[in-house]
Coordinates of C-alpha atoms in Angstrom, one line a residue:
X768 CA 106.4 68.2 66.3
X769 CA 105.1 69.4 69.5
X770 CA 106.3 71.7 72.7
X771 CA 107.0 69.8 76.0
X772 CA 108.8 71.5 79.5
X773 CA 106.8 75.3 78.6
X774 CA 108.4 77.0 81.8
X775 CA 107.5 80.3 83.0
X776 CA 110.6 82.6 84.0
X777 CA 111.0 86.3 85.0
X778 CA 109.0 89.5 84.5
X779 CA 110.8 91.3 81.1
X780 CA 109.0 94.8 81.0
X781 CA 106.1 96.2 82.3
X782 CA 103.1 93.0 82.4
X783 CA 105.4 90.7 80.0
X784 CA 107.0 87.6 80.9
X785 CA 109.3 85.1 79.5
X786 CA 108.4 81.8 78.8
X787 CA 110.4 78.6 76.9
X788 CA 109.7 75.3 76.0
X789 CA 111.1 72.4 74.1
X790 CA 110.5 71.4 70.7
X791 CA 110.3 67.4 70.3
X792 CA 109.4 64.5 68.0
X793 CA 111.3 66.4 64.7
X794 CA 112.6 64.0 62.5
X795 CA 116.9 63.9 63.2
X796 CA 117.5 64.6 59.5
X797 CA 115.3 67.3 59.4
X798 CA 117.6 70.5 58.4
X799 CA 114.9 73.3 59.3
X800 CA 114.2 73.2 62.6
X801 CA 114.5 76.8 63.5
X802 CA 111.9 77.7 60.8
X803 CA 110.0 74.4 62.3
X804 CA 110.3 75.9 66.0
X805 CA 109.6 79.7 64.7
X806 CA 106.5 78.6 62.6
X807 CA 104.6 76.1 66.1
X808 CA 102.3 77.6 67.9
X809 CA 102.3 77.1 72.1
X810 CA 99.1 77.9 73.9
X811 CA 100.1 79.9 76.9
X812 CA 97.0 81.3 79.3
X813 CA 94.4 79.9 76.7
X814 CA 95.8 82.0 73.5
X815 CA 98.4 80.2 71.1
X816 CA 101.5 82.3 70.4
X817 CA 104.2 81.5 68.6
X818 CA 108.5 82.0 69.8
X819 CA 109.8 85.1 69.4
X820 CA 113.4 83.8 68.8
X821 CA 114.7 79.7 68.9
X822 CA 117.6 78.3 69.4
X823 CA 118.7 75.0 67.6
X824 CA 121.2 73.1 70.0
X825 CA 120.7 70.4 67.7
X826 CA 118.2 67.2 66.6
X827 CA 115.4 67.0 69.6
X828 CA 117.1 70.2 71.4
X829 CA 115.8 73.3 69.8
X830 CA 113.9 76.0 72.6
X831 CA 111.7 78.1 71.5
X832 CA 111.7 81.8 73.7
X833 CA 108.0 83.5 73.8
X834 CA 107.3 87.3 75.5
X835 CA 104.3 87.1 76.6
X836 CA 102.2 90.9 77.6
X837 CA 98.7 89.6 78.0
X838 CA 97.2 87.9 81.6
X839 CA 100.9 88.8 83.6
X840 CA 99.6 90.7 86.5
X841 CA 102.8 89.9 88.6
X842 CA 104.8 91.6 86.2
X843 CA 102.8 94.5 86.3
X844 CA 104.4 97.3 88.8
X845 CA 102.5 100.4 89.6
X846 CA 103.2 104.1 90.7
X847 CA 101.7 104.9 94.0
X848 CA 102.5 108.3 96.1
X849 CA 104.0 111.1 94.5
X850 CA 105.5 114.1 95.9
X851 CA 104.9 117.4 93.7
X852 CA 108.7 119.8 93.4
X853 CA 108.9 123.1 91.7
X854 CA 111.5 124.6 90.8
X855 CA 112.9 127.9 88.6
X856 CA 109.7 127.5 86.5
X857 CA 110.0 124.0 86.1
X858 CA 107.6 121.1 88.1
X859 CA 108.9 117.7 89.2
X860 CA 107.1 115.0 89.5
X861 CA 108.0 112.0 91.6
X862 CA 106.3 108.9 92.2
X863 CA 107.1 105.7 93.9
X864 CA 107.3 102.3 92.0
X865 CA 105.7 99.9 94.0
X866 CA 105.6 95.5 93.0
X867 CA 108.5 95.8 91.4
X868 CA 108.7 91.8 90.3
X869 CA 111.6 90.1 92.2
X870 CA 114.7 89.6 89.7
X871 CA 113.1 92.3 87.3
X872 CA 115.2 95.0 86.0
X873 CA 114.2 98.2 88.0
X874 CA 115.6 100.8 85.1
X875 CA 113.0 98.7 82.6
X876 CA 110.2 98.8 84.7
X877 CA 110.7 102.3 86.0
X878 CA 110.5 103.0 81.6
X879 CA 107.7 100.9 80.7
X880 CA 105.6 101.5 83.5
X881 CA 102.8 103.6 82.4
X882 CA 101.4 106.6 84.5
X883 CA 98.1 108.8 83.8
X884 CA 98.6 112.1 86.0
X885 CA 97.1 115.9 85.7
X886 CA 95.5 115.1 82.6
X887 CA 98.5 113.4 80.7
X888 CA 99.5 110.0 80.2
X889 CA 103.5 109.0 79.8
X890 CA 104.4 105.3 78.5
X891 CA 107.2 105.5 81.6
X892 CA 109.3 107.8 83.9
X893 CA 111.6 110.2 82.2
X894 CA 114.3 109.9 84.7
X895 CA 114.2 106.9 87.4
X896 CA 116.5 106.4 90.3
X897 CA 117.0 104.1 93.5
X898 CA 117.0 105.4 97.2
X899 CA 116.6 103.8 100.3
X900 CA 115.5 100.6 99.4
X901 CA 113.3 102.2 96.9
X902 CA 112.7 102.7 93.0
X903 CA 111.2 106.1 92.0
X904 CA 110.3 107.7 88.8
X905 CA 110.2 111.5 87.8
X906 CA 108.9 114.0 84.9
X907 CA 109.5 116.9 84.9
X908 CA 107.6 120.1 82.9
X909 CA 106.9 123.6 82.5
X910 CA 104.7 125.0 85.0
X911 CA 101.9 127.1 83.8
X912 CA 101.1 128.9 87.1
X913 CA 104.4 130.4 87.8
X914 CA 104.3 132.2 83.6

C-alpha cells in the first residue's frame, strides 16, 4: 500500500495547511483499510506524517486528511500596525492582520495568530472584527498608569 495524488489545499489555522492523498494497491478483500490508511506514513516537506482522519469510500478509494503546522509560511498571517485606546481604566489594543491566506477563515486566523506586545505574549486576539476591507484583532487590559 502506498499514497498517490498528495494535494496541497487551504491554510486551516495559523502556519497549518491541509493536505490529502490517495491510498492504493490494498488488496479488495482487505477489511481494515482505515486502520491501514491511519497507520501509512506520507512524507510531506521532507518529514513523514501520518493522516489525521481517513475516509474509506471503498476498495482502492480510501483518502487519507493530514494538518500539517511545520514549513507553511503562506499560511502564516501576521499583526502589523496597532493603534493604542484607553478607556475608563481599561487599554485597548488593536492591531491589523495582515497575509491573511486567500479562502482562510479570518475569525481562525485572527485566534491563532500569535502576538508578543509590551512584554506579553497572547496565543491570538481576544476579540477580532472586520472593517473596511480589513481584519483586526484587539486585547484589552487594565492599565497601570491611570491606578
Amino acid at each position: 500500500m502506498f499514497w498517490t495524488d498528495l494535494a496541497s489545499h487551504t491554510c486551516t489555522t495559523y502556519a497549518t495547511r491541509e493536505y490529502t492523498a490517495r491510498l492504493v494497491n490494498i488488496p479488495s478483500c482487505y477489511n481494515r483499510r482505515v486502520e491501514a490508511c491511519m497507520a501509512t506514513p506520507v512524507k510531506i516537506h521532507g518529514a513523514e506524517y501520518t493522516p489525521k482522519w481517513c475516509e474509506d469510500h471503498g476498495p482502492n478509494n480510501v483518502t487519507g486528511h493530514w494538518e500539517v503546522g511545520q514549513h507553511e509560511p503562506d499560511c502564516a498571517p501576521y499583526w502589523s500596525w496597532y493603534k493604542d485606546f484607553v478607556f475608563d481604566g481599561m487599554q485597548r489594543i488593536e492591531h491589523y492582520l495582515e497575509n491573511l491566506p486567500s479562502g482562510g477563515d479570518w475569525k481562525e486566523f485572527c485566534a491563532t495568530t500569535p502576538v508578543s506586545f509590551r512584554g506579553m505574549h497572547f496565543t491570538g486576539a481576544e476579540f477580532y472584527f472586520q472593517k473596511n476591507y480589513g481584519t483586526y484583532g484587539h486585547w484589552v487590559f487594565d492599565d497601570e498608569s491611570c491606578k
